[in-house]
XYZ file of C-alpha atoms in Angstrom:
762
model
C -7.891 -58.135 -57.230
C -6.028 -54.611 -57.150
C -7.594 -51.542 -55.847
C -10.206 -49.806 -58.176
C -13.309 -52.157 -58.337
C -15.409 -52.317 -61.091
C -17.351 -50.334 -61.317
C -15.186 -47.154 -60.414
C -13.340 -48.190 -63.539
C -16.755 -48.366 -65.534
C -17.032 -44.835 -63.911
C -13.641 -42.952 -64.721
C -12.951 -43.811 -68.448
C -15.521 -42.538 -69.739
C -15.828 -39.196 -67.046
C -11.874 -38.883 -68.416
C -12.869 -39.287 -72.142
C -15.678 -36.696 -71.537
C -12.676 -34.235 -69.062
C -11.133 -34.678 -72.688
C -14.050 -33.016 -74.927
C -15.020 -30.166 -72.444
C -11.478 -28.842 -72.419
C -10.970 -29.420 -75.956
C -14.276 -27.528 -76.193
C -13.112 -25.180 -74.002
C -10.017 -24.199 -75.328
C -12.820 -23.986 -79.623
C -14.665 -20.923 -77.571
C -11.225 -19.181 -76.732
C -10.161 -19.770 -80.361
C -13.947 -18.494 -81.067
C -13.506 -15.055 -79.249
C -10.639 -13.367 -82.167
C -13.051 -12.550 -84.631
C -12.544 -12.973 -88.854
C -15.596 -10.210 -89.920
C -14.917 -6.825 -90.041
C -18.941 -5.637 -89.424
C -19.521 -3.119 -86.893
C -18.448 -3.841 -83.797
C -20.113 -2.922 -80.793
C -19.625 -0.668 -77.606
C -18.296 -2.352 -75.919
C -16.427 -4.884 -77.848
C -13.272 -3.495 -77.264
C -11.729 -7.343 -78.067
C -13.212 -6.814 -81.631
C -11.782 -3.599 -82.006
C -8.328 -4.665 -80.730
C -8.109 -6.272 -83.512
C -10.292 -5.714 -86.403
C -8.026 -1.683 -85.414
C -9.538 1.198 -87.262
C -6.250 3.139 -87.725
C -4.445 -0.479 -88.119
C -2.921 0.194 -91.464
C -1.255 -3.008 -93.643
C 1.284 -2.446 -96.467
C -1.583 -0.131 -97.099
C -4.248 -1.657 -97.359
C -6.463 -0.618 -94.876
C -7.133 -2.830 -91.624
C -10.968 -3.476 -92.333
C -9.741 -4.421 -95.785
C -7.961 -6.618 -94.706
C -9.520 -9.086 -92.614
C -12.074 -8.641 -94.914
C -9.074 -10.366 -97.016
C -8.468 -13.348 -93.803
C -11.759 -14.304 -94.169
C -11.934 -14.096 -97.891
C -9.553 -16.739 -97.748
C -10.273 -18.388 -95.385
C -13.103 -18.816 -96.917
C -11.556 -20.049 -100.284
C -9.831 -23.245 -98.372
C -12.260 -24.454 -95.885
C -14.440 -24.563 -98.535
C -11.139 -26.598 -101.190
C -10.574 -28.812 -97.851
C -14.607 -30.196 -97.236
C -15.100 -30.256 -101.049
C -11.992 -33.098 -101.234
C -13.414 -34.529 -97.667
C -17.036 -35.389 -98.656
C -15.033 -36.379 -102.526
C -13.254 -37.911 -100.429
C -15.147 -40.418 -98.035
C -17.833 -40.639 -101.259
C -14.981 -43.432 -101.974
C -14.780 -44.677 -99.187
C -18.084 -45.119 -98.258
C -17.882 -48.262 -101.045
C -14.790 -49.281 -99.114
C -16.547 -49.637 -96.407
C -19.271 -51.710 -97.699
C -17.335 -54.093 -99.985
C -14.361 -54.712 -97.136
C -16.830 -54.675 -94.623
C -19.002 -57.712 -96.448
C -15.077 -58.985 -96.990
C -15.099 -59.460 -93.494
C -17.701 -61.621 -92.719
C -17.451 -64.155 -95.897
C -13.581 -64.621 -94.509
C -14.412 -65.236 -90.901
C -18.077 -66.470 -91.108
C -16.367 -69.444 -93.522
C -14.250 -70.206 -91.338
C -16.926 -72.396 -89.893
C -19.406 -73.002 -92.301
C -21.782 -69.403 -90.490
C -22.870 -72.068 -88.131
C -24.367 -71.520 -85.065
C -23.859 -73.356 -82.358
C -21.053 -72.823 -79.438
C -17.228 -73.247 -79.206
C -15.071 -75.294 -77.384
C -12.942 -71.724 -76.499
C -9.339 -71.839 -77.903
C -7.684 -70.192 -75.179
C -10.284 -71.080 -71.500
C -10.343 -74.340 -72.349
C -12.637 -76.490 -71.491
C -15.741 -72.919 -71.644
C -17.824 -73.206 -74.881
C -17.353 -69.709 -76.615
C -19.748 -67.592 -79.036
C -20.196 -69.311 -82.047
C -17.332 -68.161 -85.435
C -20.503 -66.444 -87.373
C -20.820 -64.076 -84.627
C -17.026 -63.290 -84.264
C -17.849 -62.297 -87.600
C -20.906 -60.654 -87.165
C -18.835 -58.709 -84.623
C -15.331 -57.812 -86.055
C -17.588 -56.112 -88.872
C -19.636 -54.039 -87.171
C -15.353 -53.176 -84.820
C -14.744 -52.661 -88.134
C -16.961 -50.077 -89.743
C -17.395 -48.091 -86.058
C -13.165 -47.813 -86.629
C -13.890 -46.158 -90.330
C -16.529 -43.395 -89.134
C -14.271 -42.648 -85.986
C -11.000 -42.633 -87.617
C -13.185 -40.609 -90.950
C -14.221 -38.458 -88.287
C -11.249 -37.614 -86.217
C -9.451 -36.395 -89.158
C -12.833 -35.206 -91.286
C -12.640 -32.823 -87.291
C -8.847 -31.506 -87.425
C -9.356 -30.121 -90.612
C -12.197 -28.214 -89.955
C -10.457 -26.963 -86.868
C -7.290 -26.070 -88.317
C -9.105 -23.428 -91.182
C -11.249 -22.690 -88.640
C -8.172 -21.581 -86.747
C -5.839 -20.327 -90.009
C -7.058 -16.894 -90.779
C -7.284 -16.302 -86.432
C -3.688 -16.748 -86.119
C -3.416 -14.344 -88.988
C -5.623 -11.689 -87.158
C -3.921 -12.164 -83.806
C -0.127 -12.285 -85.487
C -0.491 -8.257 -85.487
C -0.251 -8.456 -81.895
C 2.842 -10.178 -81.941
C 4.427 -13.050 -82.055
C 2.052 -14.817 -78.342
C -0.679 -14.112 -79.154
C -0.465 -15.706 -82.508
C 1.631 -18.712 -81.046
C -1.898 -18.707 -78.713
C -4.402 -18.749 -81.272
C -2.332 -21.311 -82.729
C -1.604 -24.266 -80.802
C -4.930 -23.800 -78.452
C -6.213 -24.961 -81.994
C -3.994 -27.746 -81.622
C -5.067 -28.397 -78.644
C -9.073 -29.123 -79.638
C -8.415 -31.322 -82.625
C -5.909 -33.372 -79.549
C -7.973 -33.336 -77.298
C -10.876 -34.455 -79.660
C -9.384 -37.386 -80.881
C -8.354 -38.436 -77.913
C -10.693 -38.169 -76.434
C -12.977 -39.091 -78.653
C -11.272 -42.855 -79.964
C -11.315 -44.146 -75.411
C -15.041 -43.588 -75.058
C -16.086 -44.817 -78.725
C -13.331 -48.135 -77.279
C -15.191 -48.894 -74.329
C -18.417 -48.003 -75.223
C -18.426 -50.595 -78.296
C -16.374 -53.299 -75.769
C -19.703 -52.612 -72.831
C -22.694 -52.591 -76.461
C -20.385 -55.560 -77.514
C -20.413 -57.585 -73.371
C -24.722 -58.044 -74.004
C -24.351 -60.223 -76.572
C -20.390 -62.035 -75.824
C -21.285 -62.228 -71.785
C -18.303 -64.661 -70.001
C -17.019 -65.090 -73.304
C -14.419 -62.526 -72.884
C -11.974 -64.534 -75.854
C -14.702 -63.659 -77.887
C -15.448 -60.093 -77.155
C -12.250 -58.355 -77.959
C -10.869 -60.922 -80.787
C -13.977 -59.314 -82.582
C -13.596 -55.720 -80.671
C -9.350 -56.058 -82.602
C -12.119 -54.525 -86.354
C -12.079 -51.509 -84.828
C -8.079 -50.528 -85.513
C -8.310 -52.112 -88.185
C -10.887 -50.059 -89.923
C -9.187 -47.023 -88.042
C -5.960 -47.974 -89.687
C -7.831 -48.789 -93.073
C -9.575 -44.513 -93.546
C -6.204 -43.696 -91.914
C -4.046 -45.153 -95.423
C -6.014 -43.643 -97.812
C -5.765 -40.565 -95.409
C -3.183 -39.716 -95.270
C -1.658 -41.361 -98.763
C -4.690 -39.100 -100.759
C -4.249 -36.179 -98.601
C -0.624 -36.926 -99.013
C -0.695 -37.182 -103.010
C -3.104 -33.592 -102.839
C -1.030 -31.276 -100.825
C 2.560 -31.953 -102.360
C 1.481 -32.116 -105.736
C -0.595 -29.030 -105.516
C 3.086 -27.829 -103.508
C 5.335 -29.278 -105.595
C 3.512 -26.805 -108.659
C 4.189 -23.848 -106.429
C 7.050 -23.710 -106.097
C 8.682 -24.691 -109.031
C 6.981 -22.412 -111.801
C 6.486 -20.075 -108.268
C 9.557 -19.110 -106.557
C 12.320 -20.935 -109.036
C 11.363 -19.606 -112.497
C 8.521 -17.039 -111.848
C 10.755 -15.915 -108.706
C 7.851 -14.634 -106.555
C 7.238 -15.406 -103.006
C 6.269 -18.584 -101.168
C 2.731 -17.660 -101.200
C 2.138 -14.720 -103.591
C -1.488 -15.191 -104.302
C -0.705 -14.168 -108.529
C -0.090 -17.884 -107.925
C -2.804 -20.076 -109.357
C -1.521 -22.877 -106.833
C -1.433 -21.207 -103.755
C -5.944 -21.656 -102.913
C -4.683 -25.869 -103.663
C -1.355 -25.750 -101.840
C -3.400 -24.324 -97.992
C -5.802 -26.685 -99.044
C -3.345 -29.276 -99.046
C -1.882 -28.606 -95.776
C -5.548 -29.256 -93.970
C -6.487 -32.820 -96.180
C -2.374 -34.458 -95.699
C -1.517 -33.038 -92.902
C -3.648 -31.839 -90.394
C -7.328 -35.015 -91.739
C -4.126 -37.533 -92.833
C -2.272 -37.387 -89.386
C -5.752 -37.304 -87.026
C -7.132 -40.183 -88.658
C -3.052 -41.854 -88.535
C -2.728 -41.014 -84.841
C -6.988 -42.720 -84.130
C -5.051 -45.822 -85.979
C -2.468 -46.360 -83.870
C -4.424 -44.980 -80.760
C -6.718 -48.335 -82.681
C -4.645 -50.309 -83.201
C -2.210 -50.810 -79.990
C -4.893 -51.027 -77.942
C -6.811 -53.442 -79.738
C -3.992 -55.463 -79.624
C -3.191 -54.764 -75.573
C -6.502 -55.869 -75.190
C -7.311 -59.670 -77.185
C -3.561 -60.297 -75.783
C -5.172 -59.654 -72.300
C -7.661 -61.461 -72.438
C -6.558 -64.763 -72.863
C -4.109 -63.595 -69.581
C -5.467 -64.802 -66.227
C -7.524 -61.131 -66.359
C -9.238 -62.139 -69.158
C -9.850 -66.220 -67.350
C -10.369 -64.744 -64.221
C -12.624 -62.066 -65.185
C -11.421 -58.578 -63.375
C -12.984 -56.331 -65.807
C -10.641 -53.597 -64.748
C -6.710 -55.732 -65.157
C -7.961 -55.765 -68.593
C -9.054 -52.341 -69.344
C -6.070 -51.409 -67.628
C -4.905 -49.691 -70.330
C -8.244 -47.546 -71.519
C -6.983 -46.779 -68.514
C -4.244 -45.419 -69.078
C -5.761 -44.118 -72.377
C -7.558 -41.188 -69.193
C -5.401 -40.715 -67.360
C -2.610 -39.033 -70.759
C -5.582 -37.266 -71.449
C -5.376 -35.958 -67.063
C -1.570 -35.937 -67.969
C -1.823 -33.556 -71.590
C -4.914 -31.301 -70.155
C -2.712 -30.030 -67.171
C 0.515 -29.877 -69.843
C -1.278 -28.103 -71.943
C -2.484 -24.695 -69.418
C 2.044 -24.216 -69.287
C 1.884 -22.975 -72.867
C -1.020 -21.692 -72.808
C -1.299 -20.193 -69.024
C 1.955 -20.830 -67.483
C 4.967 -19.867 -69.038
C 3.162 -17.186 -72.493
C 6.238 -16.800 -75.177
C 7.217 -13.840 -75.567
C 9.379 -13.728 -78.550
C 10.048 -16.183 -81.468
C 12.872 -17.907 -79.853
C 11.358 -18.939 -77.442
C 8.483 -20.755 -79.987
C 11.318 -24.554 -79.968
C 11.424 -24.475 -76.448
C 7.608 -23.561 -75.528
C 6.597 -26.827 -78.106
C 9.464 -28.808 -76.922
C 8.662 -28.397 -73.238
C 5.114 -29.736 -73.599
C 6.902 -32.974 -74.778
C 8.761 -32.676 -71.966
C 6.251 -31.554 -69.388
C 4.260 -34.444 -70.606
C 6.000 -37.481 -70.215
C 7.149 -35.719 -66.871
C 4.322 -35.775 -65.484
C 2.530 -39.093 -67.514
C 5.400 -41.338 -65.868
C 3.710 -41.044 -62.429
C 0.774 -41.342 -63.721
C 0.994 -45.067 -65.136
C 2.884 -46.143 -61.133
C -1.111 -45.032 -59.628
C -2.568 -46.891 -62.256
C -0.477 -49.125 -62.786
C -0.664 -50.130 -58.323
C -4.140 -48.876 -58.042
C -5.583 -51.297 -61.371
C -3.822 -54.528 -62.380
C -3.865 -56.921 -58.640
C 0.767 -57.586 -57.437
C 0.435 -60.832 -60.114
C -1.246 -62.324 -62.015
C -0.597 -64.960 -64.920
C 0.660 -64.856 -69.650
C -0.059 -67.509 -70.508
C 1.187 -66.705 -74.823
C 1.786 -68.985 -77.157
C 1.313 -71.935 -74.537
C 4.007 -70.667 -72.501
C 2.825 -69.227 -69.563
C 5.030 -66.797 -67.776
C 4.196 -65.195 -63.901
C 3.853 -60.709 -64.134
C 4.203 -58.906 -61.568
C 2.057 -55.271 -61.815
C 5.626 -52.745 -61.639
C 6.810 -55.089 -64.224
C 4.303 -53.370 -66.686
C 5.356 -50.184 -64.618
C 8.241 -50.016 -66.622
C 7.128 -51.964 -69.776
C 4.799 -48.150 -70.392
C 7.566 -45.736 -68.929
C 10.061 -47.699 -71.266
C 7.432 -46.958 -73.620
C 7.128 -43.384 -73.124
C 10.802 -42.686 -72.427
C 10.930 -44.523 -75.470
C 8.719 -42.361 -77.425
C 10.317 -38.786 -76.336
C 14.115 -40.366 -77.481
C 12.257 -41.020 -80.933
C 10.905 -37.004 -80.604
C 14.252 -35.422 -79.684
C 16.957 -36.922 -82.340
C 14.146 -36.275 -85.341
C 13.682 -33.094 -83.570
C 18.298 -32.268 -83.430
C 18.592 -33.883 -86.991
C 14.882 -31.216 -89.047
C 15.527 -28.427 -86.473
C 17.310 -25.684 -88.328
C 19.271 -24.575 -85.199
C 21.396 -27.317 -85.365
C 24.203 -29.409 -87.116
C 22.696 -31.404 -89.579
C 20.511 -29.035 -91.700
C 22.753 -26.089 -91.341
C 25.818 -28.553 -92.811
C 22.813 -29.534 -95.889
C 22.338 -25.886 -95.973
C 25.569 -25.165 -95.936
C 26.028 -27.973 -99.416
C 23.462 -25.934 -101.397
C 26.385 -23.501 -101.824
C 28.153 -25.498 -104.510
C 24.336 -26.409 -105.965
C 21.196 -28.707 -105.873
C 22.836 -32.218 -106.315
C 25.203 -31.889 -103.068
C 22.468 -30.577 -100.992
C 20.141 -33.948 -102.336
C 23.281 -35.815 -101.500
C 24.256 -34.339 -97.973
C 20.090 -34.336 -97.141
C 19.742 -38.316 -98.431
C 23.093 -38.774 -96.126
C 20.808 -37.061 -93.544
C 18.387 -38.822 -93.248
C 19.754 -42.164 -93.540
C 21.150 -41.748 -90.433
C 18.607 -40.693 -88.802
C 17.301 -43.599 -88.178
C 20.563 -44.984 -86.426
C 18.698 -43.817 -82.603
C 15.527 -44.131 -82.892
C 15.811 -47.863 -84.040
C 18.250 -47.904 -81.159
C 15.357 -47.089 -79.324
C 13.221 -49.074 -80.299
C 15.035 -52.456 -80.218
C 15.106 -51.667 -76.055
C 11.346 -50.756 -75.935
C 10.716 -54.583 -77.146
C 14.340 -55.842 -75.623
C 12.473 -53.984 -71.988
C 8.911 -54.719 -72.921
C 8.894 -58.541 -73.599
C 11.046 -60.142 -71.270
C 9.321 -59.009 -68.438
C 5.667 -59.147 -70.006
C 6.020 -61.136 -73.202
C 4.137 -59.322 -76.105
C 1.472 -58.281 -73.677
C 4.626 -55.395 -72.575
C 4.583 -54.391 -76.254
C 1.113 -53.666 -76.299
C 1.278 -51.687 -73.394
C 4.705 -49.780 -74.691
C 2.805 -49.333 -77.716
C 0.669 -46.742 -75.903
C 3.126 -45.669 -73.257
C 4.314 -44.041 -76.351
C 0.890 -43.002 -77.367
C -0.539 -41.628 -73.905
C 0.469 -38.406 -74.341
C -1.060 -39.010 -77.522
C -3.389 -35.006 -77.337
C -0.094 -32.630 -76.596
C 2.091 -34.324 -79.646
C -1.147 -34.324 -81.895
C -1.855 -30.341 -80.147
C 2.158 -30.527 -81.587
C 1.456 -31.918 -84.659
C -1.070 -29.826 -85.653
C 0.354 -25.984 -84.948
C 2.215 -26.645 -87.988
C 0.322 -26.130 -90.797
C -1.986 -24.313 -88.878
C 0.850 -21.766 -88.673
C 1.533 -22.411 -92.580
C -1.803 -21.925 -93.441
C -1.319 -18.539 -91.436
C 1.800 -17.740 -92.853
C -0.204 -18.626 -96.431
C -3.250 -15.934 -95.886
C -0.833 -13.231 -94.427
C 1.177 -12.574 -97.960
C -1.867 -12.597 -99.922
C -4.211 -10.561 -98.098
C -0.729 -8.443 -98.672
C 0.586 -7.328 -95.214
C 3.711 -6.002 -94.167
C 6.604 -7.660 -94.308
C 6.747 -8.234 -89.930
C 3.451 -9.338 -89.496
C 4.784 -12.255 -92.362
C 8.519 -12.905 -91.045
C 5.868 -13.307 -87.364
C 4.009 -15.773 -89.154
C 7.026 -17.425 -91.372
C 8.920 -17.734 -86.991
C 5.366 -19.988 -85.839
C 5.964 -21.734 -89.773
C 9.206 -22.670 -89.257
C 9.289 -24.456 -85.748
C 5.851 -25.759 -86.887
C 7.553 -27.922 -89.405
C 10.066 -28.955 -86.603
C 7.537 -30.279 -84.247
C 5.673 -32.022 -87.279
C 9.112 -34.035 -88.168
C 8.933 -34.901 -84.462
C 5.030 -35.637 -84.683
C 6.180 -38.145 -88.304
C 8.321 -39.530 -85.916
C 6.393 -40.695 -83.180
C 3.988 -42.050 -85.375
C 6.449 -43.800 -86.784
C 8.128 -45.893 -83.589
C 4.739 -46.553 -82.610
C 3.863 -47.743 -85.340
C 6.693 -50.371 -84.821
C 5.315 -51.179 -81.216
C 2.362 -51.060 -82.172
C 2.940 -53.817 -85.168
C 5.044 -56.321 -83.504
C 2.201 -56.450 -80.344
C -0.132 -57.255 -83.242
C 2.250 -59.690 -84.855
C 2.801 -61.308 -81.549
C -1.259 -61.751 -81.333
C -1.805 -62.788 -84.881
C 0.841 -65.621 -84.060
C -0.531 -66.311 -81.345
C -4.487 -66.782 -83.685
C -2.951 -69.037 -86.220
C -2.150 -71.364 -83.790
C 1.605 -70.411 -85.004
C 4.808 -72.261 -82.347
C 7.568 -70.771 -83.514
C 7.921 -68.484 -86.831
C 11.072 -70.476 -88.201
C 13.270 -68.334 -90.734
C 15.018 -70.968 -91.897
C 11.908 -72.550 -93.466
C 11.539 -72.260 -97.096
C 7.830 -70.697 -96.322
C 8.249 -68.218 -94.131
C 11.966 -67.142 -95.463
C 9.993 -66.591 -98.683
C 7.469 -63.825 -96.844
C 10.213 -62.272 -95.351
C 11.846 -60.816 -98.233
C 8.682 -60.395 -100.405
C 7.772 -58.463 -96.801
C 10.666 -56.367 -96.981
C 9.992 -55.385 -100.720
C 7.094 -53.688 -99.700
C 7.360 -50.740 -98.676
C 9.101 -50.469 -101.975
C 6.596 -51.067 -104.254
C 4.463 -48.881 -101.987
C 6.765 -46.040 -102.016
C 7.442 -46.199 -105.505
C 3.527 -45.954 -106.043
C 3.244 -42.961 -104.199
C 6.433 -41.287 -105.155
C 5.032 -42.398 -108.597
C 1.784 -40.946 -107.865
C 2.760 -37.586 -106.662
C 5.351 -37.289 -109.260
C 2.454 -36.813 -111.809
C 0.334 -35.196 -110.241
C 2.505 -33.065 -110.134
C 3.773 -32.896 -112.979
C 0.256 -31.155 -114.459
C -0.005 -28.001 -111.732
C 3.469 -27.286 -113.304
C 1.737 -27.289 -117.162
C -1.181 -25.243 -115.885
C 0.574 -22.875 -113.482
C 2.604 -21.710 -115.761
C -0.778 -22.271 -119.139
C -2.174 -19.541 -116.250
C 1.247 -16.940 -116.595
C 1.404 -17.094 -120.025
C -2.297 -17.220 -120.533
C -3.642 -14.622 -118.581
C -2.763 -10.693 -119.442
C -1.578 -8.669 -116.428
C -1.712 -11.768 -113.709
C 1.957 -11.067 -112.586
C 1.426 -7.528 -112.332
C -1.104 -8.189 -110.535
C -3.907 -6.514 -112.169
C -5.845 -9.888 -113.290
C -6.586 -13.296 -110.817
C -5.599 -16.511 -111.281
C -7.958 -19.536 -111.483
C -7.149 -21.836 -108.602
C -10.122 -23.156 -109.007
C -9.115 -25.618 -111.908
C -5.828 -25.975 -109.869
C -7.721 -27.755 -107.230
C -8.882 -29.311 -109.667
C -6.313 -30.646 -110.574
C -4.977 -32.045 -107.414
C -8.404 -34.008 -106.746
C -8.910 -35.286 -109.386
C -4.736 -36.970 -109.359
C -5.257 -37.642 -105.245
C -8.865 -40.177 -105.282
C -7.341 -41.461 -108.101
C -4.192 -42.346 -107.455
C -5.334 -43.147 -104.024
C -6.288 -46.380 -105.421
C -3.320 -48.718 -106.170
C -1.032 -47.934 -102.999
C -4.485 -48.708 -101.112
C -4.567 -52.130 -102.212
C -1.290 -53.035 -102.075
C -1.427 -53.149 -98.551
C -5.144 -54.453 -97.784
C -4.784 -57.433 -100.722
C -1.307 -58.223 -99.677
C -2.057 -59.969 -96.189
C -4.965 -61.992 -97.854
C -3.643 -63.063 -100.437
C -0.495 -64.871 -98.506
C -2.335 -65.710 -96.149
C -5.368 -67.482 -98.157
C -3.006 -68.259 -100.538
C 0.577 -68.880 -98.966
C -0.464 -70.307 -95.466
C 0.511 -68.548 -91.774
C 3.722 -69.256 -92.170
C 4.299 -67.612 -94.516
C 2.450 -64.897 -94.349
C 4.221 -64.572 -90.536
C 7.554 -63.771 -92.555
C 5.813 -61.091 -94.797
C 4.802 -59.081 -91.341
C 7.853 -59.829 -89.889
C 10.185 -58.892 -93.816
C 7.447 -55.341 -94.017
C 8.062 -54.117 -90.425
C 11.736 -54.467 -90.227
C 12.033 -52.516 -93.312
C 9.047 -49.919 -93.479
C 10.334 -48.699 -89.750
C 13.916 -47.980 -91.458
C 12.204 -46.725 -94.432
C 9.566 -44.299 -92.360
C 12.105 -42.857 -90.008
C 14.708 -42.013 -93.115
C 12.318 -40.354 -95.318
C 10.576 -38.238 -93.094
C 13.188 -36.424 -91.761
C 14.960 -36.282 -94.954
C 12.276 -34.436 -95.722
C 11.399 -32.033 -92.889
C 15.103 -31.409 -93.573
C 15.012 -30.448 -96.591
C 11.804 -27.818 -95.685
C 14.134 -26.543 -92.283
C 17.380 -26.639 -94.700
C 15.446 -23.117 -97.110
C 13.791 -22.258 -94.214
C 16.793 -20.833 -92.724
C 18.795 -19.509 -95.769
C 15.036 -17.847 -96.553
C 15.093 -16.278 -91.954
C 18.738 -15.476 -92.812
C 18.836 -15.153 -89.183
C 22.097 -16.168 -88.437
C 25.879 -15.102 -91.051
C 26.314 -18.323 -91.766
C 22.525 -17.879 -93.626
C 23.360 -14.893 -94.434
C 25.603 -15.718 -96.911
C 24.138 -17.722 -98.259
C 20.880 -16.024 -98.659
C 19.121 -13.859 -100.376
C 15.046 -15.311 -101.120
C 16.690 -16.369 -104.535
C 20.260 -16.660 -104.827
C 22.161 -19.868 -106.476
C 22.164 -21.527 -102.812
C 18.371 -20.476 -101.817
C 17.435 -21.584 -105.981
C 19.145 -24.855 -104.992
C 17.843 -25.775 -101.503
C 14.875 -24.880 -103.239
C 15.044 -27.661 -105.282
C 15.668 -30.113 -102.772
C 12.919 -28.783 -100.227
C 10.165 -30.228 -103.104
C 12.594 -33.618 -103.915
C 11.828 -34.225 -100.254
C 7.845 -32.772 -100.031
C 7.297 -36.247 -101.485
C 9.018 -38.091 -99.211
C 8.583 -35.897 -95.828
C 4.175 -35.613 -96.911
C 3.423 -38.929 -98.465
C 4.960 -42.315 -98.395
C 7.177 -41.773 -94.919
C 4.132 -41.390 -93.237
C 2.209 -44.062 -94.642
C 4.386 -46.252 -94.899
C 3.954 -46.173 -91.022
C 0.012 -47.221 -91.731
C 1.427 -50.083 -94.275
C 3.002 -52.689 -90.988
C -0.372 -51.858 -89.461
C -2.501 -52.038 -91.541
C -1.433 -55.055 -92.440
C -0.638 -56.776 -89.268
C -3.772 -55.055 -87.851
C -5.708 -57.287 -90.947
C -3.596 -60.804 -90.616
C -4.919 -60.716 -86.956
C -8.146 -60.097 -87.479
C -7.849 -61.926 -90.528
C -5.467 -65.545 -88.726
C -8.944 -67.308 -87.887
C -9.798 -67.918 -92.033
C -5.243 -67.763 -92.235
C -5.044 -70.511 -89.988
C -8.171 -72.913 -91.052
C -8.197 -72.242 -94.948
C -5.099 -70.865 -96.300
C -2.242 -72.628 -97.770
C -3.888 -72.395 -100.512
C -1.312 -74.066 -103.332
C 0.727 -74.793 -100.718
C -2.316 -78.051 -100.388
C -2.107 -78.402 -103.925
C 1.464 -79.167 -104.389
């Protein structure tokens, strides 16, 4: 037994989650002090007075008018994002009902819907709850995971649309104030999401326990449905949001910047509101659901593997809850880390923004390493046994510490390498910008090469993490390694959400007609946000690789496969088809963005040509029509890629059996990780190469600029090609690998009993 008692563990986990929620609400309160309405200011309210400012003249627009304009634009973005998400959730509610029924029918049919107790699979000699109970509770867990995922995305979007105009208005006082507002808002999302995920999982386990009692094997097997629910919603959120945001972005850029030569986020551009709405539904809501899905799955994989170890057999609740205790410690560590950015080291100028955000990653990793050491020695017995695929392995607690720590530090390495390849401060992006001298073709060639090259070190980092974790603690080591990478999720989410909030703030500044100086400040925030968004995607992809490997191990164990032999035709055909699936999926999502963007370009051109006085600024564009095009396209186009991912494991397992499905999972993991990293980094590099030329901060950048030059136009084309890569296909691929693995694990009892129909007939 570890030092921590069961009763203390039962208290500490929910307390940590509530601290996270409390801290998020505090940050929300601090952000809400910035007023966005131009009503009469109370005599003592100096804060609002200084913000609205009577003498503040912005480009000839009175300070009050600027505030009113900001409030109007913020409202339009918020209404657009909310209506899109509600429409999307209506579709997803139908999906949840249908897929919940499939889970129940498939798992219930394993033993013909019998209500008799079954002999346990791992805890030999004992009786476990009937298969029907597993079907019912897996379905409930699936619905809980799906609802938490949807809530995570929705809360994130609400916070971002609440904070964007406040960041713009704070930029009038200086870049430091604007940075703190954007970062605090990101922290609200990060902490709410991390704490909600932990709290719902903790409550679910305790409620399920009321029925399952001592049958921990059945309890934690049914909990895996939570991960499946979280990830299936994340897939639709990422794909739907990604198609929405990129259709608007590509349409706005191609017609506005390239053809009409007007600035980004110019209010004359009909697609500008749809573009800003897209930042919130794709980069914020989709990203929130995605990281929540990763967290839910890595927790479920670790809990399932632990339940069939000596923890589960001896009913050591504290050791069993080790994954949850790591997440609890993560919330506390991230809380301390956040204070470094908002209170201890405040940003004074544009050059300090990126270092401040990078420091967040480093501080949280160092503190978390110490936190993991404390948790490991308090929660775990000094020695325990893992039963993995029929073999037993004796593991010491210090070995598990190294498993979590290696995952955590691999995450940092991936984050920093991603930053090196996507930040305009370093030579790779500067090289891509330089290639724009000779046109868009060389820019595309250099950008693709950069993306492929950026895969090398992250893959080695993941490989080292896998080798160390597996040799020390088998599949359990890999599962907690993935949790280690995600343990600082609140901080990485805060950094990630900061990007789209800053991007929106810049758009609002441009649309409200604020001065060039304000726009420069928001651009500086946005450029750093672009890099941090790439870092966030790197984390999501790296953790997805470890999570899906852990889920793969759990699936192999649950399906009763002793070894996966690549030389057998059943496994090899699975392997080669699995490796193809990420390409098929990418083709679908890229084409969806292309066809939606085509409609958007035609609509924007039509408005410029048919609305008299639009280019001169005398008439208003029809923003609503562009929002409608994006909404309709994304809802229609998100279904085929989603169906591909969800049906592949069901078809492979039912018709070809468990060995072929094991091959499919291995193939999709190996190829999906590579494509996801290169797609995200290529797109990020093209975007920042364009911003590098626009900012003109160095002699080299000045020689390529200014905006509207041939080199800049080539950079805009590169950025446009990269948009669907970095915001639709790339980030959605990590959900593909995780979702297929967790789905296979949930349906493993069915596949093991009834799978391989085709081979049985032959």
